Amino acid sequence: MKPTETLTYDFIIVGAGSAGAVLANRLSENSQNKVLLIEAGPASNIWSRIPIGYVKTLNNPDVNWRYWAEPEESTRGRRLYVPRGKVLGGTSTINGMAFVRGQAQDFDTWAQMGNSGWSYQDLLPLFRRMESYADGADEFRGNNGPLRVTNPVPSDPLYKSLIAAAQEVGIRHNSDYNGASQDGIAMSQASIAGGRRMSTAHCYLDPIRRRPNLRVVTHALTEQVLLEGRRCVGVRYTVDGVSHTARSNRDVIVSAGSVNSPQLLELSGIGQPERLKALGIEVRQELGGVGENLRDHYAPRTRWGISAKGYTFNDRGRGVGLINQALRYLISQDGMLSMVAAPIRAFVFSREGLTTPDLLLGWVPMLYEPGPKLSEQSGMTCYAHPMRPESKGNIHAVSADPRQPPAINYNFLSAAPDADLTIKAIRIARSIMNANALVSLGVTELAPGAELTRDDEILDWIKDVGETTYHPVGTCKMGTDDMAVVDPQLCVRGFQGLRVADASIMPTLTSGNTNAPAIMIGEKASDLVLAAQSA
Ligand SMILES: Cc1cc2nc3c(=O)[nH]c(=O)nc-3n(C[C@H](O)[C@H](O)[C@H](O)COP(=O)(O)OP(=O)(O)OC[C@H]3O[C@@H](n4cnc5c(N)ncnc54)[C@H](O)[C@@H]3O)c2cc1C
């Protein structure tokens, strides 16, 4: 591709992920707005639409940045894998498709931190606007939005038994954890409908690709945002090694995700001066918070053998069973190939006296080995972790070359409550798996192993095996304090015409998975940008 003449747009969006695709849609609704959407990855992949395809994209360099975190004490020096989508739809095109908003309290906390306009009452209309919920609208849910969300019924005997087991230990069944309250065990709501993945590429971009005022460029790596004085005026990006520039009249919106957004700001001269100077990058603005405040869910996967036959993917997902599942998927678009990554989950309390749950358990009806590949043995996996960890890490560029991956330091378990709560979550998983309702399935604890009973033994095991659940947030934190990168309007502090809108702006981690809140952030950012335009 030859360098094109420098074109001018009203809005340039960097990254077509969960948030960026929403912005492209909403900002180009007005045909007077010229919008450019720049995506580093391709338009799609053959595995993008079939739900079980996430197994095939988890490690696929065509659509995945495939980052690795730095070794650290909490992982016993292991490097944790950090997959991130690199394709239209971003990580919503490769994720596990569980649909979890988080708690009202999460957003109210953001508002209390000084982010006015971000309380749950402020955001509820956006959560309702973005979805078409299969069970219909009510005061919490919407049925008229671009993103189709389904709520499977627990018809499978394995899930019915798990719900009964949870009820035995005092955990209620909750038919809508995205409704009035989150607590309880439930089938996972999913951004899956008709047996197809509902990515933001499919739901927000496909219907509008013919808009003449929207240009989408794929395979395009944005290398810098262009700054003139206190104003951002455009971006520089490369396609096939050829450099291009695009100018913006109003806003450049960085939606490159929690790993790449801070990296792009640093490459553009915005961040911690000493760090930038060490990389030979000219300092344009000191902002100490760029790349800091990294949070994620660090979750050990407990493993359970099941001796009763025919219940798990290990039994049903190979040989004749797999053929049956494939036929079932082709004929009725359901079964295990249309499955959300963890089909059943429980939001539970670590102790009495809490007003909202603080732990998450998620079950996968299979045992797997690294790869991931199916184990020979039949069983289940249950990840268990605190939902609002306090440990904070960071992500920073290590080179001025935009093709070099940044360094990811999690510092997991550095805040004492995180270790205690993870141990507690494992103990609750044990109590459910050992309940009478599951006895007939012949459940045995494989890991951590019933012989590990003391807290210190369990913590050792957590450090040996913990992985993330792939929810990095917070590296371009929204706020009003010195470490804030963006203000509550999502404007990068110190500049006009430059915003960040993606999971990186979350000041704290939401209680659950992060796709729904990232899409909400795209909706909120669109409102903020359009309000500023019409002011
Ligand atoms: C394997 C996996 C499973 C997950 N499962 C779930 C789940 O079940 N439910 C859930 O809610 N959440 C899940 N998540 C997390 C969730 O999907 C993400 O938090 C969310 O998609 C993040 O959205 P975002 O807009 O911040 O970034 P992204 O969606 O990652 O978008 C960023 C986009 O910017 C592009 N980009 C980056 N840098 C540049 C550049 N320099 N130039 C141009 N383009 C660039 C990227 O290629 C990408 O398309 C999962 C994540 C992973 C990795």
XYZ file of N, CA, C and O in Angstrom, residues 57-217:
644
model
N -8.532 -19.579 18.569
C -7.952 -18.233 18.451
C -7.114 -17.856 19.678
O -6.394 -16.866 19.644
N -7.193 -18.679 20.707
C -6.522 -18.347 21.971
C -5.017 -18.142 21.785
O -4.390 -17.337 22.455
N -4.465 -18.870 20.831
C -3.007 -18.837 20.640
C -2.642 -18.568 19.190
O -1.566 -18.944 18.752
N -3.543 -17.923 18.458
C -3.389 -17.809 17.001
C -2.821 -16.438 16.629
O -3.503 -15.420 16.781
N -1.582 -16.372 16.140
C -0.952 -15.069 15.881
C -1.673 -14.246 14.815
O -1.478 -13.034 14.741
N -2.521 -14.870 14.001
C -3.249 -14.103 12.977
C -4.207 -13.101 13.626
O -4.478 -12.048 13.058
N -4.746 -13.445 14.799
C -5.789 -12.600 15.407
C -5.523 -12.291 16.879
O -6.400 -11.807 17.579
N -4.321 -12.602 17.326
C -4.041 -12.496 18.757
C -2.647 -11.904 18.949
O -1.683 -12.359 18.338
N -2.543 -10.894 19.834
C -1.236 -10.274 20.104
C -0.314 -11.221 20.863
O 0.887 -11.059 20.843
N -0.864 -12.166 21.586
C -0.087 -13.199 22.288
C 1.025 -12.601 23.153
O 2.202 -12.891 22.962
N 0.637 -11.802 24.137
C 1.623 -11.221 25.038
C 1.975 -12.205 26.155
O 1.221 -13.153 26.436
N 3.089 -11.941 26.808
C 3.499 -12.713 27.986
C 3.875 -11.744 29.082
O 4.587 -10.756 28.828
N 3.404 -12.005 30.296
C 3.774 -11.160 31.435
C 5.183 -11.509 31.904
O 5.698 -12.593 31.622
N 5.789 -10.595 32.625
C 7.119 -10.828 33.201
C 7.005 -11.842 34.350
O 5.966 -11.920 35.010
N 8.078 -12.592 34.598
C 8.058 -13.536 35.731
C 7.921 -12.766 37.042
O 8.409 -11.641 37.145
N 7.275 -13.346 38.029
C 7.171 -12.678 39.325
C 7.014 -13.707 40.436
O 6.731 -14.889 40.184
N 7.156 -13.226 41.687
C 7.143 -14.129 42.840
C 5.815 -14.861 42.951
O 5.768 -16.059 43.239
N 4.716 -14.157 42.713
C 3.396 -14.776 42.915
C 3.120 -15.884 41.906
O 2.168 -16.646 42.064
N 3.929 -15.976 40.867
C 3.746 -17.058 39.885
C 4.954 -18.003 39.925
O 5.126 -18.795 39.007
N 5.772 -17.854 40.958
C 6.989 -18.674 41.090
C 7.873 -18.548 39.859
O 8.420 -19.540 39.356
N 7.904 -17.331 39.337
C 8.791 -17.080 38.193
C 8.233 -17.507 36.850
O 8.902 -17.390 35.828
N 6.988 -17.987 36.851
C 6.382 -18.347 35.555
C 5.971 -17.079 34.815
O 5.603 -16.085 35.430
N 5.965 -17.120 33.503
C 5.442 -16.009 32.698
C 4.011 -16.366 32.318
O 3.771 -17.417 31.711
N 3.061 -15.524 32.680
C 1.662 -15.824 32.375
C 1.331 -15.351 30.962
O 1.789 -14.297 30.517
N 0.518 -16.145 30.311
C 0.095 -15.812 28.945
C -0.985 -14.734 28.997
O -1.919 -14.810 29.806
N -0.876 -13.743 28.102
C -1.829 -12.629 28.079
C -2.382 -12.489 26.651
O -1.869 -11.700 25.854
N -3.398 -13.274 26.312
C -3.962 -13.145 24.971
C -4.750 -11.851 24.832
O -5.350 -11.379 25.801
N -4.758 -11.253 23.654
C -5.523 -10.023 23.360
C -5.930 -10.083 21.893
O -5.111 -10.390 21.020
N -7.160 -9.754 21.593
C -7.645 -9.822 20.220
C -6.972 -8.800 19.318
O -6.739 -7.660 19.715
N -6.646 -9.239 18.089
C -6.030 -8.360 17.086
C -6.792 -8.597 15.783
O -6.319 -9.309 14.888
N -7.962 -8.019 15.706
C -8.907 -8.333 14.628
C -10.078 -7.365 14.823
O -10.245 -6.815 15.913
N -10.896 -7.146 13.797
C -12.090 -6.322 14.025
C -12.919 -6.964 15.143
O -13.136 -8.171 15.142
N -13.368 -6.139 16.061
C -14.044 -6.666 17.257
C -13.065 -6.845 18.406
O -13.477 -7.032 19.556
N -11.761 -6.823 18.104
C -10.744 -6.916 19.161
C -10.933 -8.165 20.003
O -11.188 -9.261 19.485
N -10.837 -8.010 21.305
C -10.919 -9.170 22.186
C -12.341 -9.719 22.244
O -12.545 -10.883 22.591
N -13.349 -8.936 21.844
C -14.717 -9.498 21.809
C -14.848 -10.556 20.712
O -15.807 -11.316 20.693
N -13.860 -10.629 19.806
C -13.895 -11.631 18.733
C -13.184 -12.917 19.140
O -13.314 -13.942 18.476
N -12.446 -12.872 20.240
C -11.729 -14.105 20.665
C -12.072 -14.501 22.096
O -11.502 -15.446 22.627
N -12.964 -13.781 22.751
C -13.143 -14.019 24.194
C -14.091 -15.184 24.479
O -14.580 -15.845 23.557
N -14.355 -15.392 25.773
C -15.171 -16.535 26.190
C -16.671 -16.275 26.155
O -17.463 -17.164 26.468
N -17.074 -15.027 25.827
C -18.469 -14.650 25.559
C -19.391 -14.615 26.770
O -20.615 -14.524 26.614
N -18.845 -14.744 27.995
C -19.701 -14.565 29.174
C -20.098 -13.086 29.248
O -19.266 -12.209 29.002
N -21.339 -12.851 29.580
C -21.831 -11.471 29.616
C -22.146 -11.097 31.063
O -23.111 -11.571 31.646
N -21.288 -10.250 31.621
C -21.404 -9.872 33.041
C -21.168 -8.361 33.142
O -20.081 -7.881 32.825
N -22.152 -7.638 33.609
C -21.985 -6.186 33.729
C -21.060 -5.775 34.859
O -20.374 -4.778 34.786
N -21.129 -6.528 35.966
C -20.515 -6.057 37.212
C -21.630 -5.579 38.122
O -22.821 -5.724 37.815
N -21.235 -5.049 39.260
C -22.220 -4.631 40.259
C -22.451 -3.126 40.188
O -21.522 -2.376 39.880
N -23.643 -2.719 40.586
C -23.933 -1.281 40.698
C -22.857 -0.607 41.548
O -22.374 0.492 41.229
N -22.438 -1.302 42.598
C -21.444 -0.748 43.523
C -20.113 -0.428 42.831
O -19.419 0.513 43.208
N -19.751 -1.217 41.800
C -18.483 -0.960 41.086
C -18.486 0.452 40.495
O -17.513 1.195 40.612
N -19.590 0.777 39.850
C -19.651 2.057 39.138
C -19.895 3.202 40.126
O -19.361 4.300 39.947
N -20.664 2.907 41.172
C -20.857 3.936 42.206
C -19.515 4.287 42.855
O -19.268 5.443 43.208
N -18.643 3.285 42.990
C -17.303 3.554 43.531
C -16.533 4.481 42.589
O -15.868 5.421 43.029
N -16.633 4.235 41.294
C -15.957 5.127 40.340
C -16.456 6.564 40.520
O -15.657 7.510 40.533
N -17.776 6.704 40.659
C -18.342 8.055 40.811
C -17.837 8.695 42.107
O -17.460 9.876 42.127
N -17.798 7.867 43.172
C -17.317 8.406 44.463
C -15.851 8.813 44.399
O -15.404 9.670 45.153
N -15.109 8.231 43.489
C -13.698 8.610 43.340
C -13.552 9.953 42.616
O -12.443 10.390 42.347
N -14.678 10.544 42.242
C -14.625 11.863 41.603
C -15.037 11.836 40.139
O -15.021 12.877 39.467
N -15.410 10.650 39.648
C -15.772 10.530 38.231
C -17.262 10.770 38.052
O -18.057 9.843 37.927
N -17.610 12.027 38.026
C -19.040 12.325 37.958
C -19.575 11.922 36.587
O -18.891 12.022 35.569
N -20.808 11.387 36.601
C -21.401 10.870 35.368
C -21.181 9.374 35.190
O -21.618 8.796 34.200
N -20.494 8.712 36.153
C -20.162 7.293 36.000
C -20.800 6.432 37.091
O -20.351 5.307 37.351
N -21.838 6.913 37.765
C -22.514 6.049 38.751
C -23.367 5.027 37.995
O -23.633 5.179 36.792
N -23.809 4.003 38.690
C -24.636 2.982 38.020
C -25.919 3.597 37.466
O -26.359 3.243 36.371
N -26.506 4.527 38.207
C -27.727 5.177 37.692
C -27.443 5.914 36.391
O -28.249 5.923 35.483
N -26.247 6.538 36.303
C -25.855 7.220 35.066
C -25.659 6.223 33.920
O -25.954 6.525 32.760
N -25.129 5.046 34.260
C -24.698 4.103 33.208
C -25.773 3.094 32.824
O -25.712 2.500 31.746
N -26.753 2.903 33.724
C -27.784 1.893 33.449
C -28.464 2.105 32.085
O -28.665 1.138 31.333
N -28.805 3.346 31.706
C -29.419 3.521 30.385
C -28.510 3.042 29.238
O -28.996 2.573 28.204
N -27.192 3.131 29.442
C -26.268 2.686 28.390
C -26.201 1.160 28.349
O -26.167 0.552 27.283
N -26.176 0.523 29.536
C -26.207 -0.943 29.561
C -27.484 -1.449 28.892
O -27.470 -2.468 28.197
N -28.585 -0.733 29.102
C -29.852 -1.158 28.483
C -29.837 -0.876 26.984
O -30.318 -1.671 26.192
N -29.250 0.255 26.606
C -29.239 0.645 25.189
C -28.403 -0.293 24.335
O -28.681 -0.499 23.162
N -27.337 -0.858 24.926
C -26.411 -1.632 24.094
C -26.892 -3.055 23.813
O -26.377 -3.708 22.920
N -27.885 -3.551 24.516
C -28.203 -4.977 24.411
C -29.609 -5.250 23.889
O -30.510 -4.427 24.009
N -29.736 -6.450 23.299
C -31.051 -7.052 23.056
C -31.070 -8.330 23.861
O -30.499 -9.349 23.448
N -31.669 -8.249 25.015
C -31.638 -9.378 25.946
C -32.775 -10.338 25.601
O -33.943 -9.927 25.500
N -32.416 -11.605 25.428
C -33.387 -12.582 24.922
C -34.594 -12.739 25.837
O -35.697 -13.044 25.368
N -34.435 -12.519 27.144
C -35.558 -12.693 28.066
C -36.415 -11.434 28.178
O -37.325 -11.369 29.010
N -36.123 -10.426 27.375
C -36.985 -9.244 27.326
C -36.528 -8.117 28.227
O -35.664 -8.285 29.092
N -37.141 -6.950 28.007
C -36.734 -5.745 28.726
C -37.443 -5.633 30.070
O -38.546 -6.127 30.243
N -36.768 -5.016 31.016
C -37.395 -4.567 32.259
C -36.615 -3.341 32.707
O -35.865 -2.758 31.912
N -36.739 -2.963 33.962
C -36.056 -1.727 34.371
C -34.530 -1.841 34.303
O -33.830 -0.831 34.270
N -34.016 -3.089 34.285
C -32.560 -3.279 34.221
C -32.078 -3.683 32.829
O -30.924 -3.456 32.492
N -32.919 -4.315 32.059
C -32.474 -4.933 30.813
C -33.091 -4.259 29.599
O -34.203 -3.733 29.683
N -32.362 -4.301 28.475
C -32.852 -3.705 27.238
C -33.116 -4.765 26.193
O -32.516 -5.841 26.229
N -33.996 -4.493 25.249
C -34.221 -5.470 24.174
C -34.221 -4.823 22.792
O -34.797 -5.329 21.859
N -33.504 -3.699 22.701
C -33.522 -2.986 21.424
C -32.135 -2.591 20.952
O -31.996 -1.754 20.077
N -31.088 -3.159 21.556
C -29.726 -2.723 21.225
C -29.044 -3.641 20.230
O -29.564 -4.693 19.869
N -27.853 -3.263 19.780
C -27.143 -4.028 18.744
C -26.640 -5.397 19.225
O -26.509 -6.317 18.423
N -26.352 -5.534 20.525
C -25.668 -6.741 21.018
C -26.676 -7.747 21.555
O -27.349 -7.487 22.551
N -26.758 -8.906 20.910
C -27.712 -9.922 21.379
C -27.110 -10.710 22.541
O -25.990 -11.186 22.460
N -27.883 -10.805 23.615
C -27.426 -11.496 24.834
C -28.454 -12.565 25.184
O -29.657 -12.282 25.206
N -27.978 -13.779 25.441
C -28.901 -14.865 25.783
C -28.657 -15.335 27.215
O -27.593 -15.113 27.786
N -29.661 -15.998 27.766
C -29.615 -16.465 29.155
C -30.033 -17.936 29.151
O -31.213 -18.250 29.277
N -29.069 -18.859 28.991
C -29.436 -20.277 28.838
C -30.173 -20.812 30.070
O -29.893 -20.383 31.188
N -31.095 -21.759 29.833
C -31.753 -22.395 30.983
C -30.905 -23.586 31.420
O -30.287 -24.248 30.589
N -30.869 -23.874 32.725
C -30.035 -24.985 33.190
C -30.703 -26.335 32.941
O -31.194 -26.972 33.859
N -30.694 -26.795 31.673
C -31.395 -28.040 31.356
C -30.468 -29.254 31.513
O -30.921 -30.364 31.767
N -29.165 -29.054 31.388
C -28.216 -30.160 31.446
C -28.154 -30.708 32.878
O -28.066 -29.939 33.840
N -28.167 -32.047 33.038
C -28.152 -32.614 34.406
C -26.936 -32.181 35.220
O -27.026 -32.010 36.441
N -25.795 -31.981 34.556
C -24.590 -31.557 35.287
C -24.815 -30.190 35.932
O -24.482 -29.974 37.111
N -25.392 -29.270 35.168
C -25.608 -27.918 35.697
C -26.691 -27.913 36.772
O -26.597 -27.189 37.765
N -27.723 -28.733 36.565
C -28.784 -28.816 37.594
C -28.190 -29.309 38.911
O -28.508 -28.797 39.987
N -27.293 -30.300 38.799
C -26.683 -30.840 40.025
C -25.798 -29.792 40.694
O -25.770 -29.674 41.921
N -25.064 -29.016 39.900
C -24.205 -27.975 40.475
C -25.028 -26.903 41.182
O -24.663 -26.438 42.276
N -26.144 -26.540 40.578
C -27.002 -25.523 41.216
C -27.546 -26.076 42.537
O -27.534 -25.400 43.564
N -27.961 -27.348 42.510
C -28.471 -27.963 43.755
C -27.365 -28.019 44.804
O -27.603 -27.767 45.999
N -26.140 -28.333 44.374
C -25.015 -28.414 45.318
C -24.743 -27.041 45.940
O -24.504 -26.923 47.149
N -24.785 -26.015 45.118
C -24.553 -24.659 45.640
C -25.656 -24.282 46.630
O -25.388 -23.692 47.688
N -26.892 -24.637 46.281
C -28.008 -24.310 47.182
C -27.829 -25.008 48.530
O -28.133 -24.435 49.579
N -27.304 -26.235 48.460
C -27.059 -26.974 49.720
C -26.146 -26.213 50.671
O -26.270 -26.318 51.892
N -25.167 -25.470 50.105
C -24.239 -24.742 50.984
C -24.653 -23.274 51.136
O -23.842 -22.426 51.524
N -25.904 -22.982 50.801
C -26.459 -21.665 51.113
C -26.323 -20.611 50.026
O -26.485 -19.418 50.281
N -26.015 -21.048 48.795
C -25.898 -20.083 47.677
C -27.171 -20.177 46.849
O -27.539 -21.251 46.377
N -27.838 -19.052 46.660
C -29.136 -19.116 45.977
C -28.961 -19.189 44.467
O -27.897 -18.842 43.931
N -30.006 -19.658 43.770
C -30.022 -19.590 42.314
C -30.548 -18.217 41.919
O -31.561 -17.751 42.434
N -29.818 -17.532 41.026
C -30.207 -16.182 40.603
C -30.495 -16.228 39.105
O -29.609 -16.541 38.304
N -31.707 -15.899 38.706
C -32.057 -16.041 37.285
C -31.544 -14.878 36.433
O -31.509 -14.972 35.217
N -31.131 -13.771 37.051
C -30.533 -12.683 36.265
C -29.510 -11.909 37.104
O -29.850 -10.933 37.778
N -28.248 -12.323 37.003
C -27.202 -11.640 37.791
C -26.845 -10.264 37.219
O -26.078 -9.535 37.824
N -27.384 -9.940 36.035
C -27.206 -8.576 35.514
C -28.421 -7.698 35.818
O -28.570 -6.610 35.256
N -29.291 -8.198 36.680
C -30.510 -7.467 37.018
C -30.398 -6.792 38.375
O -29.421 -6.103 38.670
N -31.391 -7.045 39.224
C -31.473 -6.323 40.501
C -30.277 -6.604 41.403
O -29.787 -5.708 42.084
N -29.806 -7.851 41.449
C -28.622 -8.127 42.272
C -27.820 -9.261 41.648
O -28.344 -10.076 40.897
N -26.524 -9.280 41.999
C -25.617 -10.197 41.311
C -25.495 -11.543 42.004
O -25.196 -12.547 41.363
N -25.725 -11.596 43.311
C -25.291 -12.777 44.056
C -26.078 -14.029 43.703
O -27.256 -13.984 43.377
N -25.364 -15.176 43.762
C -26.000 -16.458 43.515
C -25.320 -17.222 42.403
O -24.370 -16.744 41.779
N -25.822 -18.450 42.188
C -25.294 -19.290 41.107
C -26.239 -19.185 39.916
O -27.456 -19.038 40.098
N -25.679 -19.225 38.719
C -26.517 -19.046 37.528
C -25.809 -19.601 36.311
O -24.577 -19.706 36.290
N -26.588 -19.929 35.291
C -25.992 -20.190 33.985
C -25.413 -18.869 33.494
O -25.963 -17.793 33.761
N -24.308 -18.940 32.763
C -23.676 -17.714 32.267
C -24.500 -17.115 31.139
O -24.787 -17.791 30.149
N -24.857 -15.841 31.301
C -25.438 -15.133 30.164
C -24.330 -14.973 29.131
O -23.148 -14.882 29.486
N -24.734 -14.935 27.869
C -23.701 -15.011 26.840
C -23.959 -14.055 25.685
O -25.106 -13.838 25.294
N -22.852 -13.515 25.150
C -22.963 -12.762 23.893
C -22.865 -13.785 22.749
O -21.911 -13.796 21.971
N -23.878 -14.654 22.749
C -24.032 -15.703 21.732
C -25.518 -15.727 21.397
O -26.347 -15.646 22.301
N -25.848 -15.799 20.130
C -27.264 -15.954 19.770
C -27.330 -16.755 18.472
O -26.474 -16.588 17.598
N -28.305 -17.643 18.395
C -28.439 -18.492 17.211
C -27.176 -19.310 16.961
O -26.820 -19.590 15.815
N -26.471 -19.649 18.024
C -25.253 -20.443 17.872
C -24.073 -19.663 17.321
O -23.068 -20.252 16.925
N -24.145 -18.327 17.297
C -23.068 -17.500 16.749
C -22.546 -16.519 17.787
O -23.307 -15.989 18.605
N -21.229 -16.258 17.708
C -20.609 -15.257 18.582
C -21.120 -13.862 18.228
O -21.187 -13.480 17.056
N -21.463 -13.100 19.243
C -21.887 -11.710 19.048
C -20.728 -10.792 19.450
O -20.662 -10.291 20.575
N -19.779 -10.630 18.537
C -18.670 -9.701 18.789
C -19.146 -8.288 18.459
O -20.187 -8.095 17.806
N -18.355 -7.297 18.852
C -18.730 -5.934 18.453
C -18.504 -5.749 16.951
O -19.143 -4.891 16.342
N -17.617 -6.551 16.347
C -17.450 -6.467 14.886
C -18.765 -6.842 14.215
O -19.231 -6.167 13.290
N -19.370 -7.918 14.699
C -20.618 -8.382 14.084
C -21.786 -7.446 14.425
O -22.595 -7.115 13.556
N -21.869 -7.048 15.687
C -23.078 -6.337 16.139
C -23.033 -4.837 15.836
O -24.074 -4.228 15.585
N -21.841 -4.243 15.897
C -21.752 -2.785 15.728
C -21.172 -2.370 14.376
O -21.459 -1.278 13.906
N -20.311 -3.218 13.765
C -19.667 -2.785 12.521
C -20.337 -3.369 11.272
O -20.574 -2.642 10.301
N -20.623 -4.667 11.290
C -21.187 -5.279 10.075
C -22.401 -4.512 9.543
O -22.482 -4.257 8.335
N -23.340 -4.109 10.410
C -24.544 -3.451 9.857
C -24.271 -2.085 9.231
O -25.122 -1.560 8.516
N -23.098 -1.488 9.487
C -22.889 -0.098 9.027
C -21.693 0.047 8.086
O -21.240 1.153 7.820
N -21.194 -1.085 7.596
C -19.956 -1.009 6.813
C -20.123 -0.193 5.527
O -19.149 0.240 4.931
N -21.363 0.020 5.092
C -21.561 0.781 3.853
C -21.679 2.282 4.080
O -21.876 3.041 3.136
N -21.619 2.715 5.305
C -21.707 4.169 5.512
C -20.542 4.866 4.796
O -19.372 4.568 5.087
N -20.842 5.818 3.893
C -19.744 6.447 3.153
C -18.851 7.321 4.024
O -17.720 7.604 3.652
N -19.353 7.734 5.187
C -18.555 8.610 6.055
C -17.688 7.834 7.046
O -17.053 8.432 7.902
N -17.693 6.482 6.954
C -16.847 5.669 7.835
C -15.822 4.911 6.996
O -16.188 4.168 6.087
N -14.548 5.123 7.301
C -13.492 4.353 6.635
C -12.848 3.438 7.667
O -12.447 3.886 8.743
N -12.777 2.153 7.330
C -12.153 1.177 8.241
C -10.880 0.677 7.574
O -10.921 0.183 6.443
N -9.745 0.845 8.253
C -8.469 0.361 7.713
C -7.993 -0.773 8.600
O -7.864 -0.603 9.821
